[in-house]
Amino acid sequence: MKNTNNTVYQLDPLDKEIIYMLMDNSKSSLAYISKQVGISTTAVHQRIKKLEQAGVIENSISFLNPRKIGYKVVSYIGIFLDQPSHYNEVVKSLKEVNEVVEAHYTTGNYTIFIKVLCKDNDHLMQILSKLQKLKGVTRTETFISLEQSISRQLKV
Amino acid sequence: MKNTNNTVYQLDPLDKEIIYMLMDNSKSSLAYISKQVGISTTAVHQRIKKLEQAGVIENSISFLNPRKIGYKVVSYIGIFLDQPSHYNEVVKSLKEVNEVVEAHYTTGNYTIFIKVLCKDNDHLMQILSKLQKLKGVTRTETFISLEQSISRQLKV
DNA sequence: AATGAAAACCCCTCTTT
DNA sequence: AAAGAGGGGTTTTCATT
């Protein structure tokens, strides 16, 4: 069941300690967390369950390292649409392109802003030409990431 | 030990099935995966271990949902530097700003491109004014995400 | 909300093919 | 590369405060 309400969950210091450990490694055992934060394993378990039910902690996932399977190029692409009304249609097309891993409807220069993973620059060129053929797309602007110097989650 | 070589790991269909299950939920048990893909738990275990050692599967982490703790605004900011040589210094400063969750050194219009999470627009304004005071930063351009329509990992 | 104890489940190793 | 069996650890529930 998806939690949809908009109330802000108040984290106490123990919650934060627990969450940061899970954000670092979701397989941290209850026994290990328990030792670090100084409460029983059952108490840790209860807090995690509560945080999960509230939707504060989302499902844990494993990461596939794109580089290891030959995807070396990270880029961001701003997309200009002739009419914002084409947004839904374009997003639908974008969902069918596996290389697109994020898409945002944005304020500012672009209508749509996406993150794309490619094997190399040739591959990126193919994706760009595919994007430019989509109905409603007038122009794109590409930023290739030469180095990702920060990649982390929010700490509060 | 970090795997640093650049060979491309060849995934067979079983590897892919297993990886996609773990990318969806890193806590999928070996017994469950075993049932889905039709090989023994031991075989699944051996494959996962191999994929982890090769660095194809990276550590699993839990996600904190920023919205649930009051962070409602997702934005991307392009940063112009007067000299690229200020890059390292600026990144160092950016690392001290918790709201910055990604930073890239990019080709194209901007020198640095970042992703920022904020509570609201006022909060974003504060971050922007903080960024504009950093030495070497001449100008910034902001894209606020009104809706994230795609958020996923790479599928190959 | 927190605790200890017990049950159920799971990971991981070992042995074998 | 894959399978079954067993020991040790982990999650989960239960009763209690």
Tab-separated table of C-alpha atoms (C1' of nucleotides) in Angstrom:
chain	number	residue	atom	x	y	z
A	1	MET	CA	0.000	0.000	0.000
A	2	LYS	CA	1.468	3.333	-1.120
A	3	ASN	CA	1.614	6.052	1.483
A	4	THR	CA	0.346	9.212	-0.175
A	5	ASN	CA	-0.119	11.742	2.594
A	6	ASN	CA	2.008	14.834	2.755
A	7	THR	CA	2.796	15.123	6.453
A	8	VAL	CA	6.435	15.585	7.306
A	9	TYR	CA	7.830	12.681	9.333
A	10	GLN	CA	9.828	13.831	12.327
A	11	LEU	CA	13.040	11.862	12.718
A	12	ASP	CA	14.619	11.681	16.146
A	13	PRO	CA	18.397	11.264	16.504
A	14	LEU	CA	18.121	7.469	16.787
A	15	ASP	CA	16.028	7.275	13.609
A	16	LYS	CA	18.661	9.295	11.786
A	17	GLU	CA	21.495	7.078	12.971
A	18	ILE	CA	19.617	3.988	11.821
A	19	ILE	CA	18.636	5.490	8.466
A	20	TYR	CA	22.162	6.628	7.664
A	21	MET	CA	23.461	3.147	8.332
A	22	LEU	CA	20.871	1.658	5.985
A	23	MET	CA	21.514	4.350	3.369
A	24	ASP	CA	25.132	3.281	3.446
A	25	ASN	CA	24.414	-0.452	3.417
A	26	SER	CA	20.907	-1.843	3.456
A	27	LYS	CA	22.241	-5.198	4.624
A	28	SER	CA	23.526	-3.883	7.946
A	29	SER	CA	22.257	-6.471	10.426
A	30	LEU	CA	19.969	-5.570	13.305
A	31	ALA	CA	22.632	-6.842	15.693
A	32	TYR	CA	25.221	-4.508	14.190
A	33	ILE	CA	22.922	-1.481	14.145
A	34	SER	CA	21.832	-2.313	17.664
A	35	LYS	CA	25.432	-2.166	18.906
A	36	GLN	CA	26.112	1.145	17.152
A	37	VAL	CA	23.047	3.004	18.395
A	38	GLY	CA	22.773	1.362	21.810
A	39	ILE	CA	19.244	-0.038	21.787
A	40	SER	CA	18.065	-3.645	21.458
A	41	THR	CA	17.720	-5.385	18.130
A	42	THR	CA	13.962	-5.528	18.615
A	43	ALA	CA	13.775	-1.779	19.146
A	44	VAL	CA	15.812	-1.206	15.992
A	45	HIS	CA	13.538	-3.574	14.137
A	46	GLN	CA	10.411	-1.742	15.320
A	47	ARG	CA	11.790	1.627	14.264
A	48	ILE	CA	12.798	0.396	10.810
A	49	LYS	CA	9.360	-1.134	10.318
A	50	LYS	CA	7.706	2.136	11.307
A	51	LEU	CA	9.935	4.130	8.955
A	52	GLU	CA	9.197	1.716	6.119
A	53	GLN	CA	5.454	1.871	6.710
A	54	ALA	CA	5.581	5.667	6.714
A	55	GLY	CA	7.446	5.570	3.401
A	56	VAL	CA	10.475	7.404	4.798
A	57	ILE	CA	12.690	4.430	3.990
A	58	GLU	CA	11.958	3.039	0.579
A	59	ASN	CA	12.714	-0.429	-0.709
A	60	SER	CA	16.363	-1.258	-0.791
A	61	ILE	CA	17.857	-1.955	-4.165
A	62	SER	CA	21.111	-3.261	-5.563
A	63	PHE	CA	22.983	-1.139	-8.036
A	64	LEU	CA	24.116	-2.282	-11.406
A	65	ASN	CA	27.377	-0.522	-12.257
A	66	PRO	CA	26.836	0.658	-15.849
A	67	ARG	CA	30.570	0.972	-16.529
A	68	LYS	CA	31.091	-2.723	-15.866
A	69	ILE	CA	28.727	-3.690	-18.636
A	70	GLY	CA	30.214	-1.233	-21.084
A	71	TYR	CA	28.169	1.919	-20.441
A	72	LYS	CA	30.803	4.598	-19.984
A	73	VAL	CA	29.045	7.843	-20.924
A	74	VAL	CA	26.747	9.755	-18.553
A	75	SER	CA	24.931	12.718	-20.032
A	76	TYR	CA	22.130	15.133	-19.362
A	77	ILE	CA	19.974	16.370	-22.194
A	78	GLY	CA	17.641	19.356	-22.215
A	79	ILE	CA	14.752	18.931	-24.643
A	80	PHE	CA	12.828	21.823	-26.230
A	81	LEU	CA	9.227	21.090	-27.246
A	82	ASP	CA	7.245	23.149	-29.754
A	83	GLN	CA	4.231	22.865	-27.449
A	84	PRO	CA	4.200	21.759	-23.804
A	85	SER	CA	1.063	19.782	-24.680
A	86	HIS	CA	3.278	17.204	-26.357
A	87	TYR	CA	4.835	16.408	-22.979
A	88	ASN	CA	2.904	13.232	-22.158
A	89	GLU	CA	3.391	11.787	-25.585
A	90	VAL	CA	7.128	12.443	-25.545
A	91	VAL	CA	7.511	10.955	-22.053
A	92	LYS	CA	5.734	7.841	-23.263
A	93	SER	CA	8.268	7.523	-26.069
A	94	LEU	CA	11.151	8.203	-23.709
A	95	LYS	CA	10.038	5.345	-21.449
A	96	GLU	CA	10.659	2.985	-24.336
A	97	VAL	CA	14.270	4.095	-24.592
A	98	ASN	CA	16.214	2.038	-22.031
A	99	GLU	CA	19.123	4.461	-22.035
A	100	VAL	CA	16.912	7.172	-20.489
A	101	VAL	CA	17.075	6.650	-16.735
A	102	GLU	CA	15.560	9.937	-15.518
A	103	ALA	CA	13.113	12.418	-16.990
A	104	HIS	CA	11.834	15.646	-15.477
A	105	TYR	CA	9.306	18.237	-16.499
A	106	THR	CA	11.192	21.413	-15.698
A	107	THR	CA	10.969	25.162	-15.410
A	108	GLY	CA	13.703	27.138	-17.147
A	109	ASN	CA	15.107	26.770	-20.631
A	110	TYR	CA	13.956	23.269	-21.344
A	111	THR	CA	10.608	21.565	-21.217
A	112	ILE	CA	11.995	18.129	-20.483
A	113	PHE	CA	15.258	17.308	-18.883
A	114	ILE	CA	16.664	13.780	-18.990
A	115	LYS	CA	19.596	11.686	-17.845
A	116	VAL	CA	20.956	9.210	-20.358
A	117	LEU	CA	23.469	6.364	-20.049
A	118	CYS	CA	25.342	5.267	-23.163
A	119	LYS	CA	28.184	2.948	-24.093
A	120	ASP	CA	30.193	5.611	-25.892
A	121	ASN	CA	29.847	8.812	-27.888
A	122	ASP	CA	28.654	7.003	-31.017
A	123	HIS	CA	25.915	5.397	-28.987
A	124	LEU	CA	24.996	8.826	-27.582
A	125	MET	CA	24.786	10.219	-31.105
A	126	GLN	CA	22.312	7.472	-32.014
A	127	ILE	CA	20.159	8.281	-28.997
A	128	LEU	CA	20.251	11.993	-29.837
A	129	SER	CA	19.114	11.397	-33.389
A	130	LYS	CA	16.348	9.142	-32.080
A	131	LEU	CA	15.218	11.876	-29.694
A	132	GLN	CA	15.284	14.550	-32.369
A	133	LYS	CA	12.933	12.506	-34.514
A	134	LEU	CA	10.234	12.414	-31.828
A	135	LYS	CA	7.129	14.415	-32.667
A	136	GLY	CA	7.105	17.766	-30.848
A	137	VAL	CA	10.856	17.870	-30.183
A	138	THR	CA	12.396	20.957	-31.769
A	139	ARG	CA	15.880	20.975	-30.313
A	140	THR	CA	18.128	19.317	-27.729
A	141	GLU	CA	21.101	20.460	-25.706
A	142	THR	CA	23.571	17.929	-24.364
A	143	PHE	CA	25.879	17.963	-21.363
A	144	ILE	CA	28.296	15.082	-21.126
A	145	SER	CA	29.579	14.280	-17.662
A	146	LEU	CA	33.351	13.963	-17.793
A	147	GLU	CA	33.537	13.228	-14.103
A	148	GLN	CA	30.953	12.691	-11.388
A	149	SER	CA	32.501	14.274	-8.323
A	150	ILE	CA	29.511	13.959	-5.975
A	151	SER	CA	26.991	11.127	-5.750
A	152	ARG	CA	25.164	10.691	-2.488
A	153	GLN	CA	21.831	10.889	-0.716
A	154	LEU	CA	20.382	13.720	1.304
A	155	LYS	CA	21.602	14.087	4.887
A	156	VAL	CA	19.561	16.226	7.241
B	1	MET	CA	39.006	-4.378	-2.656
B	2	LYS	CA	37.814	-2.154	-5.474
B	3	ASN	CA	37.683	-3.710	-8.899
B	4	THR	CA	39.284	-1.232	-11.267
B	5	ASN	CA	39.739	-3.057	-14.555
B	6	ASN	CA	37.829	-1.962	-17.614
B	7	THR	CA	36.776	-5.236	-19.199
B	8	VAL	CA	33.112	-5.500	-20.107
B	9	TYR	CA	31.353	-8.241	-18.135
B	10	GLN	CA	29.204	-10.456	-20.312
B	11	LEU	CA	25.834	-11.149	-18.718
B	12	ASP	CA	23.943	-14.253	-19.768
B	13	PRO	CA	20.131	-14.346	-19.593
B	14	LEU	CA	20.132	-15.903	-16.102
B	15	ASP	CA	22.498	-13.225	-14.802
B	16	LYS	CA	20.159	-10.573	-16.148
B	17	GLU	CA	17.095	-12.120	-14.528
B	18	ILE	CA	18.895	-12.269	-11.195
B	19	ILE	CA	20.252	-8.734	-11.451
B	20	TYR	CA	16.884	-7.249	-12.336
B	21	MET	CA	15.329	-8.895	-9.315
B	22	LEU	CA	18.024	-7.460	-7.061
B	23	MET	CA	17.769	-4.050	-8.728
B	24	ASP	CA	14.098	-4.098	-7.839
B	25	ASN	CA	14.588	-5.404	-4.307
B	26	SER	CA	17.997	-6.204	-2.898
B	27	LYS	CA	16.377	-8.304	-0.161
B	28	SER	CA	14.940	-10.878	-2.546
B	29	SER	CA	15.901	-14.161	-0.919
B	30	LEU	CA	17.959	-16.785	-2.695
B	31	ALA	CA	15.025	-19.195	-2.332
B	32	TYR	CA	12.676	-16.752	-4.078
B	33	ILE	CA	15.111	-15.933	-6.879
B	34	SER	CA	15.841	-19.630	-7.257
B	35	LYS	CA	12.143	-20.350	-7.853
B	36	GLN	CA	11.787	-17.562	-10.395
B	37	VAL	CA	14.817	-18.402	-12.520
B	38	GLY	CA	14.662	-22.178	-12.127
B	39	ILE	CA	18.097	-23.017	-10.742
B	40	SER	CA	19.121	-24.023	-7.213
B	41	THR	CA	19.732	-21.516	-4.437
B	42	THR	CA	23.394	-22.483	-4.477
B	43	ALA	CA	23.702	-21.697	-8.173
B	44	VAL	CA	22.016	-18.324	-7.639
B	45	HIS	CA	24.336	-17.643	-4.746
B	46	GLN	CA	27.428	-18.479	-6.796
B	47	ARG	CA	26.324	-16.190	-9.617
B	48	ILE	CA	25.567	-13.268	-7.304
B	49	LYS	CA	28.930	-13.674	-5.597
B	50	LYS	CA	30.657	-13.649	-8.963
B	51	LEU	CA	28.761	-10.553	-10.081
B	52	GLU	CA	29.606	-8.775	-6.825
B	53	GLN	CA	33.282	-9.666	-7.085
B	54	ALA	CA	33.361	-8.359	-10.652
B	55	GLY	CA	31.780	-5.109	-9.439
B	56	VAL	CA	28.764	-5.487	-11.730
B	57	ILE	CA	26.445	-5.486	-8.720
B	58	GLU	CA	27.351	-2.812	-6.232
B	59	ASN	CA	26.476	-2.536	-2.568
B	60	SER	CA	22.799	-2.356	-1.849
B	61	ILE	CA	21.433	0.696	-0.134
B	62	SER	CA	18.149	1.848	1.326
B	63	PHE	CA	16.588	5.019	0.006
B	64	LEU	CA	15.429	7.885	2.117
B	65	ASN	CA	12.378	9.489	0.500
B	66	PRO	CA	13.177	13.213	0.646
B	67	ARG	CA	9.514	14.244	0.290
B	68	LYS	CA	8.598	12.413	3.475
B	69	ILE	CA	10.972	14.520	5.524
B	70	GLY	CA	9.865	17.778	3.954
B	71	TYR	CA	12.179	18.076	0.936
B	72	LYS	CA	9.782	18.756	-1.915
B	73	VAL	CA	11.874	20.571	-4.513
B	74	VAL	CA	14.201	18.788	-6.950
B	75	SER	CA	16.350	21.004	-9.127
B	76	TYR	CA	19.302	20.921	-11.439
B	77	ILE	CA	21.721	23.826	-11.533
B	78	GLY	CA	24.294	24.634	-14.177
B	79	ILE	CA	27.263	26.534	-12.811
B	80	PHE	CA	29.534	28.812	-14.880
B	81	LEU	CA	33.104	29.237	-13.631
B	82	ASP	CA	35.389	32.110	-14.604
B	83	GLN	CA	38.249	29.588	-14.924
B	84	PRO	CA	37.963	25.811	-15.086
B	85	SER	CA	40.951	25.706	-12.762
B	86	HIS	CA	38.633	26.639	-9.914
B	87	TYR	CA	36.813	23.327	-10.381
B	88	ASN	CA	38.410	21.353	-7.552
B	89	GLU	CA	38.006	24.149	-5.082
B	90	VAL	CA	34.343	24.650	-5.947
B	91	VAL	CA	33.626	20.893	-5.716
B	92	LYS	CA	35.204	20.893	-2.292
B	93	SER	CA	32.823	23.640	-1.204
B	94	LEU	CA	29.866	21.869	-2.802
B	95	LYS	CA	30.615	18.737	-0.783
B	96	GLU	CA	29.954	20.743	2.357
B	97	VAL	CA	26.460	21.634	1.161
B	98	ASN	CA	24.208	18.708	2.139
B	99	GLU	CA	21.510	19.731	-0.322
B	100	VAL	CA	23.866	18.990	-3.252
B	101	VAL	CA	23.466	15.274	-4.016
B	102	GLU	CA	25.176	15.085	-7.413
B	103	ALA	CA	27.908	17.077	-9.117
B	104	HIS	CA	29.355	16.589	-12.577
B	105	TYR	CA	32.154	18.178	-14.543
B	106	THR	CA	30.504	18.601	-17.926
B	107	THR	CA	31.036	19.546	-21.528
B	108	GLY	CA	28.590	22.042	-22.986
B	109	ASN	CA	27.358	25.327	-21.560
B	110	TYR	CA	28.252	24.766	-17.954
B	111	THR	CA	31.440	23.818	-16.185
B	112	ILE	CA	29.709	22.129	-13.282
B	113	PHE	CA	26.298	20.628	-13.239
B	114	ILE	CA	24.608	19.696	-9.951
B	115	LYS	CA	21.444	18.185	-8.543
B	116	VAL	CA	20.013	19.848	-5.468
B	117	LEU	CA	17.245	18.814	-3.042
B	118	CYS	CA	15.431	21.543	-1.096
B	119	LYS	CA	12.451	21.877	1.211
B	120	ASP	CA	10.777	24.611	-0.824
B	121	ASN	CA	11.546	27.509	-3.146
B	122	ASP	CA	12.756	29.768	-0.327
B	123	HIS	CA	15.203	27.092	0.680
B	124	LEU	CA	16.357	26.818	-2.936
B	125	MET	CA	16.891	30.590	-3.079
B	126	GLN	CA	19.148	30.338	-0.038
B	127	ILE	CA	21.194	27.598	-1.664
B	128	LEU	CA	21.475	29.590	-4.883
B	129	SER	CA	22.747	32.660	-3.080
B	130	LYS	CA	25.240	30.475	-1.218
B	131	LEU	CA	26.469	29.019	-4.518
B	132	GLN	CA	26.785	32.425	-6.144
B	133	LYS	CA	29.087	33.581	-3.362
B	134	LEU	CA	31.600	30.789	-4.013
B	135	LYS	CA	34.908	31.998	-5.433
B	136	GLY	CA	35.124	31.374	-9.164
B	137	VAL	CA	31.365	31.100	-9.736
B	138	THR	CA	30.220	33.723	-12.219
B	139	ARG	CA	26.654	32.652	-12.916
B	140	THR	CA	24.134	29.862	-12.357
B	141	GLU	CA	21.144	28.578	-14.290
B	142	THR	CA	18.388	26.681	-12.515
B	143	PHE	CA	15.937	24.040	-13.688
B	144	ILE	CA	13.273	23.096	-11.204
B	145	SER	CA	11.712	19.673	-11.661
B	146	LEU	CA	7.933	20.032	-11.540
B	147	GLU	CA	7.473	16.314	-12.077
B	148	GLN	CA	9.844	13.384	-12.287
B	149	SER	CA	8.270	11.120	-14.878
B	150	ILE	CA	11.073	8.560	-15.178
B	151	SER	CA	13.348	7.237	-12.431
B	152	ARG	CA	14.933	3.854	-12.984
B	153	GLN	CA	18.155	1.977	-13.563
B	154	LEU	CA	19.661	0.877	-16.821
B	155	LYS	CA	18.221	-2.255	-18.442
B	156	VAL	CA	20.222	-3.966	-21.145
C	1	DA	C1'	8.850	2.649	22.771
C	2	DA	C1'	11.859	-0.756	24.576
C	3	DT	C1'	13.388	-5.574	26.196
C	4	DG	C1'	14.756	-10.785	26.134
C	5	DA	C1'	13.644	-15.197	24.477
C	6	DA	C1'	12.035	-18.395	21.111
C	7	DA	C1'	10.665	-19.705	16.428
C	8	DA	C1'	11.143	-19.375	11.600
C	9	DC	C1'	13.827	-18.283	8.064
C	10	DC	C1'	17.945	-17.411	5.441
C	11	DC	C1'	22.855	-17.280	4.086
C	12	DC	C1'	26.821	-19.627	3.384
C	13	DT	C1'	29.991	-23.470	3.261
C	14	DC	C1'	31.045	-28.111	2.230
C	15	DT	C1'	30.841	-32.097	-0.581
C	16	DT	C1'	29.710	-34.174	-4.739
C	17	DT	C1'	28.687	-34.565	-9.683
D	1	DA	C1'	28.465	-24.449	-13.283
D	2	DA	C1'	25.122	-26.675	-10.511
D	3	DA	C1'	22.904	-29.539	-6.659
D	4	DG	C1'	21.667	-31.097	-1.733
D	5	DA	C1'	22.602	-31.049	3.259
D	6	DG	C1'	23.881	-28.894	7.568
D	7	DG	C1'	25.527	-25.174	10.905
D	8	DG	C1'	25.434	-20.613	12.248
D	9	DG	C1'	23.516	-16.255	11.911
D	10	DT	C1'	19.460	-13.174	11.087
D	11	DT	C1'	14.785	-11.619	11.041
D	12	DT	C1'	10.472	-11.744	13.083
D	13	DT	C1'	7.089	-12.580	16.528
D	14	DC	C1'	5.536	-12.853	21.302
D	15	DA	C1'	4.916	-11.669	26.045
D	16	DT	C1'	6.186	-8.245	29.280
D	17	DT	C1'	7.364	-3.607	31.231
